[in-house]
Amino acid sequence: MATMTVKELLKSAAARENIVVKGWIKTRRDSKTFSFAEVNDGSSRENLQIIFEAKDGDFTAVLPTLVTGVSVAITGDLREAPAGARQKVELHARKVEVYGGCDPEKFPIQKKQTSDEFLRTVAHLRPRTNKYSAMLRIRSELSFAVHKYFRDNGFFYVHTPILTASDCEGAGQMFTATSLDLGNMAALPKTDKGEIDFSKDLFGKKTYLTVSGQLEGETMALALGKIYTFGPTFRAENSNTYRHCAEFWQIEPEMAFYELQDNMALAEDFVKSITRHVLENCQSDMDLFSRFVDTDLMATLKNVTDSNYERLAYTDAVKILEPENARFEAKVSWGVDLASEHERFLVENYFKKPTILYNKPKEVGSFYMKLNDDGKTVRGMDLLVPRIGELIGGSERENRLDVLEKKMADFKITPEGYWWYLDLRRFGSVPHSGFGMGFERMMMLVTGISNIRDVTAFPRVPGSAEF
Ligand code: 4AD
Ligand code: MG
């Protein structure tokens, strides 16, 4: 007896005796002479058809219990399906073992209630639906594609800390991480000013959950050449949008000796390559999304894989956007930070293809971005895609110690905690660049799913940390 997955069975040649398949009943229907059930075990989008016939065994007692959601092990023989059947093979049952029942009155995953909003309230069970199991399989394959891309291109995978004392983006959106018992105010150590004394905390200073592994990533790029991180990052921004989560996974490559142009070329090649990988390796699951979630999906992804991305300096973007101000909620003029409505206008209406926006005003960039010779703009870049806007944010890094120190002062960042980051500019500094891609945003791009809450199993968004 061999236990096989549905995926293996559907690929296998017909006529195999004594096969065991384990999974969950999707549907069952009875005719006068046969019963049919569809079983799915998550290994693929497709179900395996099971045939129950009186000549193969006595199923009269068990059949009525085989309702949607029941978990089973079914032993039988794999045979060729009749012409015209959806699958080439079907399993003729001889024995059924029920692991766990599933009350159809109470099981929340029903054909009637399938709205995304409802399914978020049962996120522990939504992986049992076709859509969310397909999403999770694609998420797995997309993760693999990320590692494969960097490995094939000579990058080393490094791990950066999740607990950190530095604010990479300087945007003050950090979650404090403490071992102090905040529930016991009286027992908290206090400073003379009456504030919580974090020097008495576990690390001897105030620490946070990281917003980005970039700063630590730079230290390893300046030793190994080309590195990338792929890990969870956290932002305590209280924004309820379709594209922000408080916890998201970020992919951050960092390359010594890369200048801004090299960084842009890498970002474009990376996005194209992992998109292609998913198209080639997840055909059946992608078919679900292009038919039922976003009927423009394949055209959008063809645009992502086949077009030459527009490269647009911020100043030129403003020249395009300013005359269109009537259509925008936030008005554009030189110096403003562009919002998603502007990004999407450029990509969806103007260029009609992915666009890399670079050289933004230094005030709207981050402290570590390299200052251009004009003294006004920095070598930051954002890769913008249809439906989502910013998919990637990155820059060439400021590698001159004096300029960096001046910029940190402008951003009111105290240098103490950054002594090690400044050391990289003291000892063998080189031009270098990197970027960060939000993994969930990439998932939104490839699946056509329109809300970030639905491309991750357990979204962390304002007001919601259930599960
Ligand atoms: O543009 P960001 O803030 O850049 C950085 O963190 C840099 N340190 C990256 C680097 O250069 N190594 O974030 C990078 C990307 C964004 O383009 C977006 O895709 C994603 O991370 N992102 C979010 N995704 C989901 N929810 C959020 N709240 C996000 N904030 C950023
Ligand atoms: Mg950004």
Short mmCIF file of N, CA and C and ligand atoms in Angstrom, two decimals, residues 168-169 211-214 235 237 239 243-254 368 382 390-395 397 434-441 452, ligand 1:
data_model
loop_
_atom_site.label_atom_id
_atom_site.label_comp_id
_atom_site.label_asym_id
_atom_site.label_seq_id
_atom_site.Cartn_x
_atom_site.Cartn_y
_atom_site.Cartn_z
N CYS A 168 16.01 52.38 10.97
CA CYS A 168 16.59 52.47 9.63
C CYS A 168 15.94 53.58 8.81
N GLU A 169 14.63 53.62 8.81
CA GLU A 169 13.96 54.59 7.95
C GLU A 169 13.82 55.96 8.62
N VAL A 211 12.39 47.77 11.23
CA VAL A 211 11.58 48.18 10.08
C VAL A 211 12.25 47.75 8.77
N SER A 212 13.54 47.39 8.87
CA SER A 212 14.31 47.05 7.67
C SER A 212 15.65 46.47 8.09
N GLY A 213 16.15 45.50 7.35
CA GLY A 213 17.46 44.92 7.67
C GLY A 213 18.60 45.63 6.94
N GLN A 214 18.28 46.74 6.29
CA GLN A 214 19.25 47.37 5.39
C GLN A 214 20.58 47.74 6.05
N ARG A 235 6.11 47.68 10.97
CA ARG A 235 5.90 49.13 10.96
C ARG A 235 4.63 49.45 11.73
N GLU A 237 2.68 51.78 11.64
CA GLU A 237 1.95 52.91 11.06
C GLU A 237 0.46 52.59 11.12
N SER A 239 -2.11 52.98 9.45
CA SER A 239 -2.82 53.30 8.22
C SER A 239 -3.55 52.08 7.71
N ARG A 243 -2.64 48.33 0.93
CA ARG A 243 -1.27 47.89 0.64
C ARG A 243 -0.31 48.05 1.82
N HIS A 244 -0.84 48.28 3.03
CA HIS A 244 0.02 48.38 4.22
C HIS A 244 -0.35 47.35 5.27
N CYS A 245 0.67 46.70 5.82
CA CYS A 245 0.50 45.80 6.95
C CYS A 245 1.47 46.23 8.03
N ALA A 246 1.17 45.93 9.29
CA ALA A 246 2.11 46.25 10.37
C ALA A 246 3.27 45.25 10.40
N GLU A 247 3.02 44.05 9.86
CA GLU A 247 4.07 43.03 9.76
C GLU A 247 4.10 42.56 8.31
N PHE A 248 5.23 42.70 7.66
CA PHE A 248 5.34 42.22 6.28
C PHE A 248 6.74 41.68 6.04
N TRP A 249 6.86 40.87 5.01
CA TRP A 249 8.17 40.28 4.70
C TRP A 249 8.86 41.13 3.66
N GLN A 250 10.13 41.35 3.89
CA GLN A 250 10.87 42.21 2.97
C GLN A 250 12.10 41.49 2.44
N ILE A 251 12.35 41.70 1.15
CA ILE A 251 13.55 41.15 0.50
C ILE A 251 14.47 42.33 0.24
N GLU A 252 15.68 42.26 0.80
CA GLU A 252 16.58 43.40 0.68
C GLU A 252 17.97 43.00 0.19
N PRO A 253 18.20 43.13 -1.12
CA PRO A 253 19.56 42.91 -1.62
C PRO A 253 20.41 44.16 -1.38
N GLU A 254 21.69 43.96 -1.20
CA GLU A 254 22.62 45.08 -1.00
C GLU A 254 23.92 44.70 -1.71
N TYR A 368 20.10 57.99 4.57
CA TYR A 368 21.25 57.25 4.03
C TYR A 368 21.39 57.35 2.51
N ASP A 382 12.27 54.34 -6.68
CA ASP A 382 11.09 53.54 -6.36
C ASP A 382 10.64 52.86 -7.63
N GLU A 390 4.04 51.63 -5.41
CA GLU A 390 5.42 51.28 -5.01
C GLU A 390 5.56 49.81 -4.63
N LEU A 391 6.38 49.11 -5.41
CA LEU A 391 6.68 47.71 -5.11
C LEU A 391 8.06 47.61 -4.46
N ILE A 392 8.96 48.49 -4.87
CA ILE A 392 10.33 48.47 -4.39
C ILE A 392 10.77 49.88 -4.05
N GLY A 393 11.50 50.01 -2.94
CA GLY A 393 12.14 51.29 -2.62
C GLY A 393 13.61 51.02 -2.36
N GLY A 394 14.48 51.84 -2.92
CA GLY A 394 15.91 51.60 -2.70
C GLY A 394 16.72 52.83 -3.01
N SER A 395 18.03 52.68 -3.02
CA SER A 395 18.89 53.83 -3.30
C SER A 395 20.35 53.40 -3.44
N ARG A 397 23.70 54.31 -1.65
CA ARG A 397 23.88 54.79 -0.27
C ARG A 397 24.93 55.89 -0.21
N GLY A 434 21.30 49.31 -2.78
CA GLY A 434 20.41 48.19 -2.46
C GLY A 434 18.97 48.63 -2.54
N PHE A 435 18.09 47.69 -2.33
CA PHE A 435 16.66 48.05 -2.32
C PHE A 435 15.88 47.06 -1.47
N GLY A 436 14.64 47.42 -1.18
CA GLY A 436 13.74 46.54 -0.44
C GLY A 436 12.47 46.32 -1.23
N MET A 437 12.08 45.06 -1.35
CA MET A 437 10.80 44.74 -1.99
C MET A 437 9.86 44.20 -0.92
N GLY A 438 8.65 44.74 -0.87
CA GLY A 438 7.64 44.19 0.03
C GLY A 438 7.10 42.91 -0.60
N PHE A 439 7.32 41.80 0.10
CA PHE A 439 6.94 40.50 -0.48
C PHE A 439 5.43 40.41 -0.70
N GLU A 440 4.65 40.95 0.24
CA GLU A 440 3.18 40.89 0.08
C GLU A 440 2.74 41.70 -1.14
N ARG A 441 3.43 42.82 -1.39
CA ARG A 441 3.05 43.61 -2.57
C ARG A 441 3.36 42.83 -3.85
N ILE A 452 -3.96 43.61 0.66
CA ILE A 452 -2.79 42.96 1.26
C ILE A 452 -3.20 41.97 2.36
O1 4AD B 1 10.48 51.95 0.87
P1 4AD B 1 10.81 51.25 2.15
O2 4AD B 1 10.38 51.90 3.41
O3 4AD B 1 12.39 51.06 2.11
C1 4AD B 1 13.15 50.49 3.09
O4 4AD B 1 12.76 50.02 4.12
C2 4AD B 1 14.60 50.41 2.70
N1 4AD B 1 15.40 50.30 3.95
C3 4AD B 1 14.82 49.24 1.79
C4 4AD B 1 16.24 49.10 1.32
O5 4AD B 1 16.72 49.97 0.60
N2 4AD B 1 16.91 48.03 1.70
O6 4AD B 1 10.21 49.77 2.11
C5 4AD B 1 10.58 48.90 1.08
C6 4AD B 1 9.37 48.21 0.50
C7 4AD B 1 8.34 49.15 -0.11
O7 4AD B 1 8.65 49.50 -1.42
C8 4AD B 1 7.07 48.30 -0.03
O8 4AD B 1 7.01 47.39 -1.10
C9 4AD B 1 7.28 47.54 1.24
O9 4AD B 1 8.66 47.53 1.52
N3 4AD B 1 6.57 48.13 2.37
C10 4AD B 1 5.45 47.63 2.90
N4 4AD B 1 4.73 46.55 2.59
C11 4AD B 1 3.63 46.28 3.32
N5 4AD B 1 3.23 47.02 4.38
C12 4AD B 1 3.93 48.13 4.74
N6 4AD B 1 3.54 48.83 5.80
C13 4AD B 1 5.10 48.47 3.99
N7 4AD B 1 6.01 49.45 4.08
C14 4AD B 1 6.89 49.23 3.08
#
